[in-house]
Amino acid sequence: MSHIRPGFSSRLGFILAAAGSAVGVGNIWGFPTQAAQNGGGAFLLVYLVMVVVLAYPMLIAELTIGRLSQKNPVASLRALGETRLMQRTGVVIGVAGITVLSLILSFYAILSGWLLSFMLAPITQALGWSQLTHWLENFSLSRNLIMMAVFMLLTMHVVYRGVSAGIERWSKRLMPLLFVLLIAMAGYILTQPGAMQGLKLYLIPDFSQVLQPSLLVSAMGQAFFSLSIGVCALMLYGSYLSPQENLPRTAAMVAGLDTSVAFLAGLLILPAMFVAQANGVTIYQADGSLQSSDTLVFTVLPAMFNSMGQSGVLLAVGFFALMLIAALTSSISMLEAPVNTLNEETGCSRHKAVWLIGSLVSMVSALVIYHFDTLFGLVVKATTVYAQPLLALLFGVMLTWVLRQNRLLKALQSGSENIEHTWFWRIWPSYVKFVCPLLILLVFFYQ
Ligand code: PHE
C-alpha cells in the first residue's frame, strides 16, 4: 500500500500542532486542580522546576526519536536498536506508549464531554430550556456517556480527514484568542472580593510543602501530562518535522507556550475558587481537602460566569468553545498516533484504523463512566502520574544508551549543523542518559 507521509509545511505549523497537542484540558483542568490540592504556590514552583529540569530535556528526546526515523512511533523506537533484542524492546516500549496514550484518551474524552456540556448549557438556558440545561450541567450517567461519545466522534472525524490545513488554520487563529480571553478573565476575577486570598495561595509558595513526596510526584506527572510526553503523541509529530528545524529551539517554544497557558489558568482558577467561596459555593471540605476535586473547575467557572450577568453568558459559551477546540487539538494527537501506527505497521486502512481504535477507546471510556468513582481517578493516576514519566524514561534510555552516539549527533545536527560545538551537545546527551532517569526514579522512591 502506498503511503504518502504528510509533513508540517513550516516551523510555525509544527509548533502550532505540537502546542495544540500540549495545550488542553491538562492546562485548564489538571494544573489548577493539582495546584489547589497541593498548596498552590509550592506546587507552581515545583511544577516549573519539573518542566525545566525533566520535561523539556525529555521532550527534545522524544521529538528526536520521531524525526530520526520519520516513521510511526513503534517503527521509530525499533529503528534505534541494532540487535534483534533491542529492536524488540523498542517495539514493546512503543506498543506500551500507544496503549497508555489510548487510555489517556479514554478519560480525556469524558472531561472534554463536560466542556461540551458547559458550552451548550448557557445557550439552552438563554432559550429557556431548563430541563435540558439541568441535564447538561449535572453529573449523570447519560450526560457523561452521550457527551463523551459526541466528543469521540468529533475527534475521529478530524483524524479520519487527516490533520488538515483546516485545523492548523483554526488553531492559529483561536489559540491566541484563548490566551487573550484567559488574561481578560483573570483580570476580571482579580477585582472580585475574595480573589486576593487565592492569588496569595497561588503565588506565594509555602516552602515547607515543596519537598512533600506526593507533591513532587504529582508535579512530575502533571508536567509530563501537560507537555504530552512519554506516550508517543509528540514522537509521531516529531516524525513529521522537517530536517531543517532546530530541535531544542522548537521544543523550547512548545514548552514555553504550554507552561504559559497553565500559569494563566492557575491565575484565573485559584482566585476564582475563593471568589466562588465568598459567594457561598463550597470549595474546601471541613478537613481542608478539596470538595470533589475532579469537577472543581466545572463548579468554579460557571459560578464566575453567573456572577457576570448577561455578558457572562456570552463569555461562558466563548470560553468553553475555545477550551473544546484546545481539547480537540490534543485528542487528535492522541488518536493520530495509534491510527498511524496501525496503518503503517499492518497496512490496515486509515478509515478502518480510526473506527477500530475509536470504538475501542469509547468502550473503555464507557466503562470508566459506569464505574466513575473507582475507575476515573485510578486511570488518570496510573497513566499520567506513573506511566508517562516511566515511559519517557525508557524513550530517553533508548535514545541515549541504545542508539550509537554518532547517530545521535547526526540526528541533532540536522537543523543545527554546529551543534557539536555547543553547550547543548556537551550537556544534554549525558544529562538525559544519567541525570533524568536518576531524578525520575528518585522522585518515585522518595515517595
Ligand atoms: N497535553 C495534553 C493536555 O494538557 C494532554 C495530552 C497528554 C495530549 C498526552 C497528548 C498526549 O491537555
Tab-separated table of C-alpha atoms and ligand atoms in Angstrom:
chain	number	residue	atom	x	y	z
A	1	MET	CA	0.000	0.000	0.000
A	2	SER	CA	1.412	3.344	-0.906
A	3	HIS	CA	1.531	5.784	1.915
A	4	ILE	CA	2.067	9.461	1.495
A	5	ARG	CA	3.547	10.926	4.596
A	6	PRO	CA	2.426	14.460	5.132
A	7	GLY	CA	4.789	16.897	6.774
A	8	PHE	CA	4.351	20.166	8.502
A	9	SER	CA	4.759	22.910	5.951
A	10	SER	CA	6.536	25.308	8.253
A	11	ARG	CA	8.046	25.569	11.662
A	12	LEU	CA	5.008	27.550	12.734
A	13	GLY	CA	2.776	24.733	11.530
A	14	PHE	CA	4.674	22.242	13.645
A	15	ILE	CA	4.837	24.448	16.710
A	16	LEU	CA	1.116	25.038	16.477
A	17	ALA	CA	0.312	21.379	16.109
A	18	ALA	CA	2.640	20.343	18.923
A	19	ALA	CA	1.451	23.190	21.127
A	20	GLY	CA	-2.085	22.177	20.157
A	21	SER	CA	-1.343	18.716	21.490
A	22	ALA	CA	0.215	20.126	24.638
A	23	VAL	CA	-2.335	22.816	25.470
A	24	GLY	CA	-5.599	21.239	26.528
A	25	VAL	CA	-7.648	20.043	29.440
A	26	GLY	CA	-4.411	19.390	31.302
A	27	ASN	CA	-3.710	23.109	31.449
A	28	ILE	CA	-7.138	24.338	32.466
A	29	TRP	CA	-8.380	21.403	34.499
A	30	GLY	CA	-5.336	19.382	35.560
A	31	PHE	CA	-2.906	22.097	36.530
A	32	PRO	CA	-5.182	24.366	38.595
A	33	THR	CA	-6.838	21.381	40.312
A	34	GLN	CA	-3.481	19.912	41.263
A	35	ALA	CA	-2.212	23.304	42.403
A	36	ALA	CA	-5.299	23.817	44.569
A	37	GLN	CA	-4.861	20.343	46.027
A	38	ASN	CA	-1.158	20.700	46.717
A	39	GLY	CA	-0.730	24.022	48.410
A	40	GLY	CA	-0.852	26.439	45.473
A	41	GLY	CA	2.466	28.260	45.263
A	42	ALA	CA	4.507	25.263	46.341
A	43	PHE	CA	3.009	23.248	43.501
A	44	LEU	CA	3.560	26.042	40.978
A	45	LEU	CA	7.211	26.284	41.943
A	46	VAL	CA	7.896	22.546	41.800
A	47	TYR	CA	5.941	22.278	38.560
A	48	LEU	CA	8.086	24.939	36.900
A	49	VAL	CA	11.238	23.196	38.082
A	50	MET	CA	9.951	19.866	36.749
A	51	VAL	CA	9.245	21.403	33.340
A	52	VAL	CA	12.741	22.859	33.028
A	53	VAL	CA	14.704	20.058	34.646
A	54	LEU	CA	12.882	16.977	33.345
A	55	ALA	CA	10.078	17.575	30.888
A	56	TYR	CA	11.905	19.877	28.476
A	57	PRO	CA	15.016	17.711	28.017
A	58	MET	CA	12.828	14.636	27.587
A	59	LEU	CA	10.608	16.445	25.108
A	60	ILE	CA	13.684	17.004	22.943
A	61	ALA	CA	14.498	13.289	23.253
A	62	GLU	CA	11.040	12.210	22.171
A	63	LEU	CA	10.936	14.587	19.204
A	64	THR	CA	14.417	13.454	18.151
A	65	ILE	CA	13.384	9.781	18.107
A	66	GLY	CA	10.451	10.594	15.845
A	67	ARG	CA	12.330	12.787	13.425
A	68	LEU	CA	15.238	10.377	13.168
A	69	SER	CA	13.242	7.629	11.505
A	70	GLN	CA	10.302	9.655	10.144
A	71	LYS	CA	8.063	6.689	10.811
A	72	ASN	CA	5.342	5.766	13.297
A	73	PRO	CA	6.390	5.549	16.970
A	74	VAL	CA	6.719	1.747	17.063
A	75	ALA	CA	8.939	1.754	13.974
A	76	SER	CA	10.874	4.749	15.308
A	77	LEU	CA	11.707	3.014	18.574
A	78	ARG	CA	12.535	-0.224	16.759
A	79	ALA	CA	14.937	1.618	14.463
A	80	LEU	CA	17.067	2.794	17.387
A	81	GLY	CA	18.348	-0.701	18.150
A	82	GLU	CA	20.894	-2.619	16.142
A	83	THR	CA	20.409	-6.062	17.668
A	84	ARG	CA	17.243	-8.120	17.439
A	85	LEU	CA	16.780	-7.891	21.190
A	86	MET	CA	16.987	-4.109	21.252
A	87	GLN	CA	14.683	-3.809	18.288
A	88	ARG	CA	12.111	-5.983	20.026
A	89	THR	CA	12.497	-3.961	23.199
A	90	GLY	CA	11.797	-0.852	21.144
A	91	VAL	CA	8.610	-2.412	19.790
A	92	VAL	CA	7.400	-3.353	23.271
A	93	ILE	CA	8.049	0.165	24.590
A	94	GLY	CA	6.301	1.675	21.573
A	95	VAL	CA	3.237	-0.522	21.992
A	96	ALA	CA	3.139	0.301	25.702
A	97	GLY	CA	3.307	4.019	24.903
A	98	ILE	CA	0.471	3.781	22.431
A	99	THR	CA	-1.656	1.753	24.836
A	100	VAL	CA	-1.196	4.310	27.596
A	101	LEU	CA	-1.993	7.072	25.113
A	102	SER	CA	-5.276	5.368	24.205
A	103	LEU	CA	-6.120	5.036	27.897
A	104	ILE	CA	-5.435	8.736	28.355
A	105	LEU	CA	-7.839	9.445	25.506
A	106	SER	CA	-10.478	7.382	27.293
A	107	PHE	CA	-10.605	9.715	30.294
A	108	TYR	CA	-9.816	12.795	28.234
A	109	ALA	CA	-12.987	12.260	26.205
A	110	ILE	CA	-15.053	12.280	29.404
A	111	LEU	CA	-13.569	15.584	30.524
A	112	SER	CA	-13.941	17.091	27.075
A	113	GLY	CA	-17.561	15.941	27.038
A	114	TRP	CA	-18.058	18.106	30.117
A	115	LEU	CA	-16.563	21.067	28.267
A	116	LEU	CA	-19.098	20.474	25.527
A	117	SER	CA	-21.919	20.338	28.088
A	118	PHE	CA	-20.867	23.562	29.736
A	119	MET	CA	-20.554	25.250	26.370
A	120	LEU	CA	-24.122	24.301	25.453
A	121	ALA	CA	-25.738	24.937	28.846
A	122	PRO	CA	-25.712	28.759	28.721
A	123	ILE	CA	-27.324	28.563	25.284
A	124	THR	CA	-30.116	26.227	26.350
A	125	GLN	CA	-30.632	28.353	29.420
A	126	ALA	CA	-30.977	31.513	27.353
A	127	LEU	CA	-33.547	29.660	25.252
A	128	GLY	CA	-35.494	28.786	28.365
A	129	TRP	CA	-34.973	25.015	28.084
A	130	SER	CA	-34.496	24.459	31.758
A	131	GLN	CA	-34.721	20.661	31.779
A	132	LEU	CA	-32.047	20.305	29.139
A	133	THR	CA	-29.894	22.865	30.932
A	134	HIS	CA	-30.223	20.918	34.145
A	135	TRP	CA	-29.214	17.720	32.350
A	136	LEU	CA	-26.201	19.408	30.778
A	137	GLU	CA	-24.960	20.943	33.989
A	138	ASN	CA	-25.370	17.988	36.300
A	139	PHE	CA	-23.351	14.848	36.667
A	140	SER	CA	-25.250	11.877	35.279
A	141	LEU	CA	-24.545	8.611	33.517
A	142	SER	CA	-26.483	9.581	30.413
A	143	ARG	CA	-24.916	13.015	30.081
A	144	ASN	CA	-21.397	11.696	30.567
A	145	LEU	CA	-21.937	8.894	28.058
A	146	ILE	CA	-23.575	10.964	25.347
A	147	MET	CA	-21.185	13.889	25.573
A	148	MET	CA	-18.173	11.581	25.621
A	149	ALA	CA	-19.484	9.827	22.507
A	150	VAL	CA	-20.062	13.122	20.699
A	151	PHE	CA	-16.536	14.244	21.510
A	152	MET	CA	-15.051	10.924	20.379
A	153	LEU	CA	-16.956	11.138	17.090
A	154	LEU	CA	-15.646	14.662	16.591
A	155	THR	CA	-12.082	13.503	17.206
A	156	MET	CA	-12.495	10.505	14.911
A	157	HIS	CA	-13.915	12.715	12.200
A	158	VAL	CA	-10.946	15.078	12.241
A	159	VAL	CA	-8.368	12.283	12.386
A	160	TYR	CA	-10.107	10.478	9.576
A	161	ARG	CA	-9.948	13.607	7.451
A	162	GLY	CA	-6.262	13.948	8.269
A	163	VAL	CA	-4.890	16.742	10.376
A	164	SER	CA	-5.825	19.090	7.593
A	165	ALA	CA	-4.844	22.636	6.894
A	166	GLY	CA	-8.219	23.435	8.406
A	167	ILE	CA	-7.328	22.509	11.934
A	168	GLU	CA	-3.927	24.152	11.603
A	169	ARG	CA	-5.545	27.352	10.444
A	170	TRP	CA	-8.125	27.180	13.219
A	171	SER	CA	-5.516	26.749	15.909
A	172	LYS	CA	-3.548	29.642	14.503
A	173	ARG	CA	-6.493	31.982	14.934
A	174	LEU	CA	-8.109	30.574	18.020
A	175	MET	CA	-5.219	29.788	20.317
A	176	PRO	CA	-4.186	33.458	20.612
A	177	LEU	CA	-7.824	34.203	21.371
A	178	LEU	CA	-7.797	31.666	24.200
A	179	PHE	CA	-4.697	33.365	25.534
A	180	VAL	CA	-6.315	36.805	25.465
A	181	LEU	CA	-9.521	35.507	26.996
A	182	LEU	CA	-7.626	33.856	29.849
A	183	ILE	CA	-5.800	37.097	30.606
A	184	ALA	CA	-9.026	39.113	30.470
A	185	MET	CA	-10.863	36.654	32.703
A	186	ALA	CA	-8.024	36.551	35.221
A	187	GLY	CA	-8.041	40.365	35.175
A	188	TYR	CA	-11.759	40.382	35.905
A	189	ILE	CA	-11.663	37.805	38.669
A	190	LEU	CA	-8.834	39.593	40.458
A	191	THR	CA	-11.113	42.583	41.030
A	192	GLN	CA	-13.700	40.442	42.834
A	193	PRO	CA	-13.973	40.036	46.611
A	194	GLY	CA	-12.032	37.049	47.887
A	195	ALA	CA	-9.684	36.852	44.898
A	196	MET	CA	-6.602	38.097	46.713
A	197	GLN	CA	-6.674	35.128	49.054
A	198	GLY	CA	-6.483	32.829	46.027
A	199	LEU	CA	-3.781	34.907	44.389
A	200	LYS	CA	-1.648	34.735	47.522
A	201	LEU	CA	-2.153	30.998	47.782
A	202	TYR	CA	-1.079	30.621	44.154
A	203	LEU	CA	1.932	32.923	44.036
A	204	ILE	CA	3.473	32.683	47.491
A	205	PRO	CA	4.935	29.227	47.972
A	206	ASP	CA	4.857	27.602	51.358
A	207	PHE	CA	8.375	26.199	51.285
A	208	SER	CA	7.594	23.641	53.970
A	209	GLN	CA	5.426	21.849	51.387
A	210	VAL	CA	7.867	21.944	48.492
A	211	LEU	CA	9.599	18.683	49.303
A	212	GLN	CA	6.483	16.737	50.123
A	213	PRO	CA	6.736	13.403	48.277
A	214	SER	CA	3.170	13.406	46.999
A	215	LEU	CA	3.601	16.946	45.692
A	216	LEU	CA	6.783	16.008	43.832
A	217	VAL	CA	5.200	13.000	42.180
A	218	SER	CA	2.053	14.919	41.227
A	219	ALA	CA	4.021	17.839	39.816
A	220	MET	CA	6.198	15.495	37.784
A	221	GLY	CA	3.181	13.659	36.375
A	222	GLN	CA	1.407	16.910	35.604
A	223	ALA	CA	4.461	18.284	33.774
A	224	PHE	CA	4.680	15.167	31.596
A	225	PHE	CA	0.933	15.111	31.007
A	226	SER	CA	0.744	18.772	30.117
A	227	LEU	CA	3.625	18.522	27.642
A	228	SER	CA	2.171	15.285	26.172
A	229	ILE	CA	5.437	13.444	26.861
A	230	GLY	CA	6.105	9.727	27.182
A	231	VAL	CA	3.188	8.437	25.161
A	232	CYS	CA	4.312	8.673	21.520
A	233	ALA	CA	1.997	11.552	20.595
A	234	LEU	CA	4.798	14.045	20.099
A	235	MET	CA	7.122	11.349	18.795
A	236	LEU	CA	4.742	10.999	15.902
A	237	TYR	CA	4.592	14.763	15.404
A	238	GLY	CA	8.391	14.782	15.506
A	239	SER	CA	8.382	12.320	12.632
A	240	TYR	CA	6.531	14.903	10.549
A	241	LEU	CA	9.025	17.633	11.430
A	242	SER	CA	11.273	18.909	8.680
A	243	PRO	CA	15.014	18.087	8.968
A	244	GLN	CA	15.825	21.785	8.732
A	245	GLU	CA	14.356	22.543	12.129
A	246	ASN	CA	16.444	23.131	15.203
A	247	LEU	CA	15.000	20.679	17.722
A	248	PRO	CA	15.990	22.241	21.054
A	249	ARG	CA	14.709	25.640	19.989
A	250	THR	CA	11.441	24.276	18.629
A	251	ALA	CA	10.874	22.203	21.758
A	252	ALA	CA	11.516	25.278	23.909
A	253	MET	CA	8.789	27.178	22.085
A	254	VAL	CA	6.301	24.373	22.642
A	255	ALA	CA	7.195	24.011	26.320
A	256	GLY	CA	7.068	27.778	26.822
A	257	LEU	CA	3.653	28.151	25.238
A	258	ASP	CA	2.196	25.270	27.203
A	259	THR	CA	3.591	26.446	30.503
A	260	SER	CA	2.322	29.991	29.953
A	261	VAL	CA	-1.206	28.731	29.386
A	262	ALA	CA	-1.055	26.572	32.520
A	263	PHE	CA	0.257	29.509	34.535
A	264	LEU	CA	-2.514	31.769	33.276
A	265	ALA	CA	-5.142	29.145	34.017
A	266	GLY	CA	-3.901	28.984	37.608
A	267	LEU	CA	-4.044	32.766	37.796
A	268	LEU	CA	-7.695	32.507	36.848
A	269	ILE	CA	-8.927	29.399	38.659
A	270	LEU	CA	-7.338	29.710	42.096
A	271	PRO	CA	-8.609	33.230	42.735
A	272	ALA	CA	-11.954	32.206	41.169
A	273	MET	CA	-12.240	29.418	43.748
A	274	PHE	CA	-12.092	31.890	46.594
A	275	VAL	CA	-14.436	34.296	44.857
A	276	ALA	CA	-16.919	31.441	44.471
A	277	GLN	CA	-16.420	30.578	48.126
A	278	ALA	CA	-17.136	34.175	49.104
A	279	ASN	CA	-20.366	33.772	47.127
A	280	GLY	CA	-21.423	30.706	49.071
A	281	VAL	CA	-20.109	27.836	46.888
A	282	THR	CA	-18.444	25.091	48.929
A	283	ILE	CA	-14.884	24.581	47.709
A	284	TYR	CA	-12.961	23.124	50.618
A	285	GLN	CA	-14.291	20.481	52.982
A	286	ALA	CA	-14.011	20.821	56.739
A	287	ASP	CA	-10.758	18.801	56.747
A	288	GLY	CA	-9.185	21.199	54.268
A	289	SER	CA	-9.320	18.864	51.270
A	290	LEU	CA	-10.972	19.920	48.059
A	291	GLN	CA	-14.650	19.238	47.585
A	292	SER	CA	-14.945	16.886	44.554
A	293	SER	CA	-11.643	17.834	43.005
A	294	ASP	CA	-12.385	16.222	39.622
A	295	THR	CA	-15.264	18.581	38.967
A	296	LEU	CA	-13.847	21.611	40.800
A	297	VAL	CA	-13.156	23.630	37.673
A	298	PHE	CA	-16.622	22.889	36.375
A	299	THR	CA	-18.144	24.324	39.559
A	300	VAL	CA	-15.923	27.350	39.863
A	301	LEU	CA	-16.049	28.624	36.291
A	302	PRO	CA	-19.826	28.552	35.815
A	303	ALA	CA	-20.175	30.255	39.208
A	304	MET	CA	-17.931	33.014	37.918
A	305	PHE	CA	-19.816	33.387	34.639
A	306	ASN	CA	-23.137	33.504	36.506
A	307	SER	CA	-21.912	36.402	38.571
A	308	MET	CA	-21.266	38.421	35.414
A	309	GLY	CA	-24.877	38.755	34.270
A	310	GLN	CA	-25.693	38.941	30.554
A	311	SER	CA	-22.138	39.205	29.313
A	312	GLY	CA	-21.325	36.127	31.383
A	313	VAL	CA	-23.471	34.003	29.079
A	314	LEU	CA	-21.511	35.030	26.020
A	315	LEU	CA	-18.198	34.671	27.787
A	316	ALA	CA	-19.120	31.213	29.056
A	317	VAL	CA	-20.002	29.969	25.579
A	318	GLY	CA	-16.874	31.550	24.112
A	319	PHE	CA	-14.568	30.234	26.782
A	320	PHE	CA	-15.843	26.656	26.724
A	321	ALA	CA	-15.860	26.678	22.912
A	322	LEU	CA	-12.201	27.674	22.861
A	323	MET	CA	-11.396	25.079	25.501
A	324	LEU	CA	-13.211	22.480	23.478
A	325	ILE	CA	-11.045	23.310	20.479
A	326	ALA	CA	-7.936	23.127	22.650
A	327	ALA	CA	-9.111	19.716	23.873
A	328	LEU	CA	-9.736	18.613	20.317
A	329	THR	CA	-6.249	19.546	19.124
A	330	SER	CA	-4.963	17.362	21.991
A	331	SER	CA	-7.299	14.424	21.417
A	332	ILE	CA	-6.433	14.431	17.722
A	333	SER	CA	-2.802	13.857	18.619
A	334	MET	CA	-3.870	11.002	20.917
A	335	LEU	CA	-5.855	9.187	18.254
A	336	GLU	CA	-3.459	10.026	15.424
A	337	ALA	CA	-0.573	8.057	16.949
A	338	PRO	CA	-2.333	4.650	17.280
A	339	VAL	CA	-4.094	5.116	13.953
A	340	ASN	CA	-0.897	5.978	12.125
A	341	THR	CA	0.919	3.063	13.735
A	342	LEU	CA	-1.781	0.527	12.895
A	343	ASN	CA	-1.931	1.883	9.387
A	344	GLU	CA	1.820	1.759	8.745
A	345	GLU	CA	2.562	-1.447	10.608
A	346	THR	CA	-0.309	-3.639	9.458
A	347	GLY	CA	-1.456	-1.948	6.269
A	348	CYS	CA	-4.936	-1.595	7.730
A	349	SER	CA	-6.618	1.373	6.030
A	350	ARG	CA	-6.760	4.694	7.824
A	351	HIS	CA	-10.516	4.600	7.763
A	352	LYS	CA	-10.673	1.175	9.410
A	353	ALA	CA	-7.996	2.072	11.945
A	354	VAL	CA	-9.926	5.181	13.014
A	355	TRP	CA	-13.094	3.157	13.558
A	356	LEU	CA	-11.336	0.304	15.281
A	357	ILE	CA	-9.346	2.360	17.752
A	358	GLY	CA	-12.069	4.986	18.152
A	359	SER	CA	-14.632	2.355	19.163
A	360	LEU	CA	-12.223	0.560	21.452
A	361	VAL	CA	-11.326	3.752	23.291
A	362	SER	CA	-15.008	4.718	23.526
A	363	MET	CA	-15.792	1.358	25.103
A	364	VAL	CA	-13.094	1.785	27.715
A	365	SER	CA	-14.366	5.301	28.280
A	366	ALA	CA	-17.909	3.993	28.819
A	367	LEU	CA	-16.554	1.507	31.331
A	368	VAL	CA	-14.845	4.310	33.227
A	369	ILE	CA	-18.099	6.290	33.201
A	370	TYR	CA	-20.065	3.329	34.582
A	371	HIS	CA	-17.599	2.901	37.428
A	372	PHE	CA	-16.655	6.554	37.687
A	373	ASP	CA	-15.863	6.671	41.388
A	374	THR	CA	-13.491	3.742	41.303
A	375	LEU	CA	-12.012	3.986	37.819
A	376	PHE	CA	-11.685	7.634	36.826
A	377	GLY	CA	-9.096	8.723	39.375
A	378	LEU	CA	-7.311	5.421	39.034
A	379	VAL	CA	-6.901	5.653	35.258
A	380	VAL	CA	-5.800	9.286	35.480
A	381	LYS	CA	-3.217	8.492	38.122
A	382	ALA	CA	-1.908	5.269	36.583
A	383	THR	CA	-1.439	6.824	33.153
A	384	THR	CA	-0.286	10.355	33.930
A	385	VAL	CA	1.483	10.090	37.267
A	386	TYR	CA	3.191	6.730	36.777
A	387	ALA	CA	3.190	5.585	33.158
A	388	GLN	CA	4.125	8.867	31.465
A	389	PRO	CA	7.329	9.593	33.418
A	390	LEU	CA	8.382	5.922	33.283
A	391	LEU	CA	7.808	5.617	29.554
A	392	ALA	CA	9.587	8.923	28.923
A	393	LEU	CA	12.486	7.488	30.887
A	394	LEU	CA	12.520	4.442	28.622
A	395	PHE	CA	12.417	6.626	25.495
A	396	GLY	CA	15.409	8.537	26.860
A	397	VAL	CA	17.250	5.295	27.579
A	398	MET	CA	16.575	4.008	24.073
A	399	LEU	CA	17.890	7.229	22.566
A	400	THR	CA	20.985	7.749	24.681
A	401	TRP	CA	22.004	4.220	25.707
A	402	VAL	CA	20.888	2.104	22.782
A	403	LEU	CA	21.392	4.440	19.846
A	404	ARG	CA	25.044	4.911	18.939
A	405	GLN	CA	26.446	8.304	19.906
A	406	ASN	CA	27.492	9.255	16.371
A	407	ARG	CA	23.985	8.591	15.083
A	408	LEU	CA	22.561	10.713	17.882
A	409	LEU	CA	24.882	13.550	16.991
A	410	LYS	CA	23.873	13.309	13.351
A	411	ALA	CA	20.207	13.420	14.302
A	412	LEU	CA	20.715	16.599	16.288
A	413	GLN	CA	22.983	18.181	13.679
A	414	SER	CA	20.123	18.238	11.278
A	415	GLY	CA	18.717	21.721	11.695
A	416	SER	CA	21.708	22.998	13.668
A	417	GLU	CA	24.940	21.963	11.977
A	418	ASN	CA	27.352	23.283	14.561
A	419	ILE	CA	25.652	21.695	17.495
A	420	GLU	CA	28.693	19.612	18.473
A	421	HIS	CA	30.483	22.814	19.457
A	422	THR	CA	27.697	23.995	21.703
A	423	TRP	CA	26.977	23.620	25.392
A	424	PHE	CA	23.858	21.773	24.446
A	425	TRP	CA	25.758	18.858	22.927
A	426	ARG	CA	28.217	18.792	25.814
A	427	ILE	CA	25.492	18.562	28.445
A	428	TRP	CA	22.214	17.274	27.085
A	429	PRO	CA	23.114	13.694	25.984
A	430	SER	CA	24.698	12.709	29.290
A	431	TYR	CA	22.019	14.618	31.133
A	432	VAL	CA	19.295	12.520	29.500
A	433	LYS	CA	21.448	9.425	29.841
A	434	PHE	CA	22.245	9.659	33.555
A	435	VAL	CA	20.524	12.504	35.336
A	436	CYS	CA	16.967	12.265	34.010
A	437	PRO	CA	16.459	8.551	34.768
A	438	LEU	CA	18.007	9.045	38.187
A	439	LEU	CA	15.797	12.019	39.003
A	440	ILE	CA	12.630	10.254	37.887
A	441	LEU	CA	13.424	7.129	39.887
A	442	LEU	CA	14.416	9.238	42.866
A	443	VAL	CA	11.055	11.004	42.895
A	444	PHE	CA	9.278	7.637	42.797
A	445	PHE	CA	11.373	6.022	45.503
A	446	TYR	CA	11.265	9.103	47.668
A	447	GLN	CA	7.532	8.658	47.674
B	1	PHE	N1	-1.047	17.660	26.990
B	1	PHE	C1	-2.450	17.499	26.856
B	1	PHE	C2	-3.160	18.458	27.819
B	1	PHE	O1	-2.542	19.145	28.569
B	1	PHE	C3	-2.872	16.080	27.104
B	1	PHE	C4	-2.109	15.042	26.349
B	1	PHE	C5	-1.441	14.046	27.027
B	1	PHE	C6	-2.067	15.052	24.943
B	1	PHE	C7	-0.732	13.072	26.356
B	1	PHE	C8	-1.362	14.058	24.259
B	1	PHE	C9	-0.695	13.093	24.959
B	1	PHE	O2	-4.340	18.538	27.832
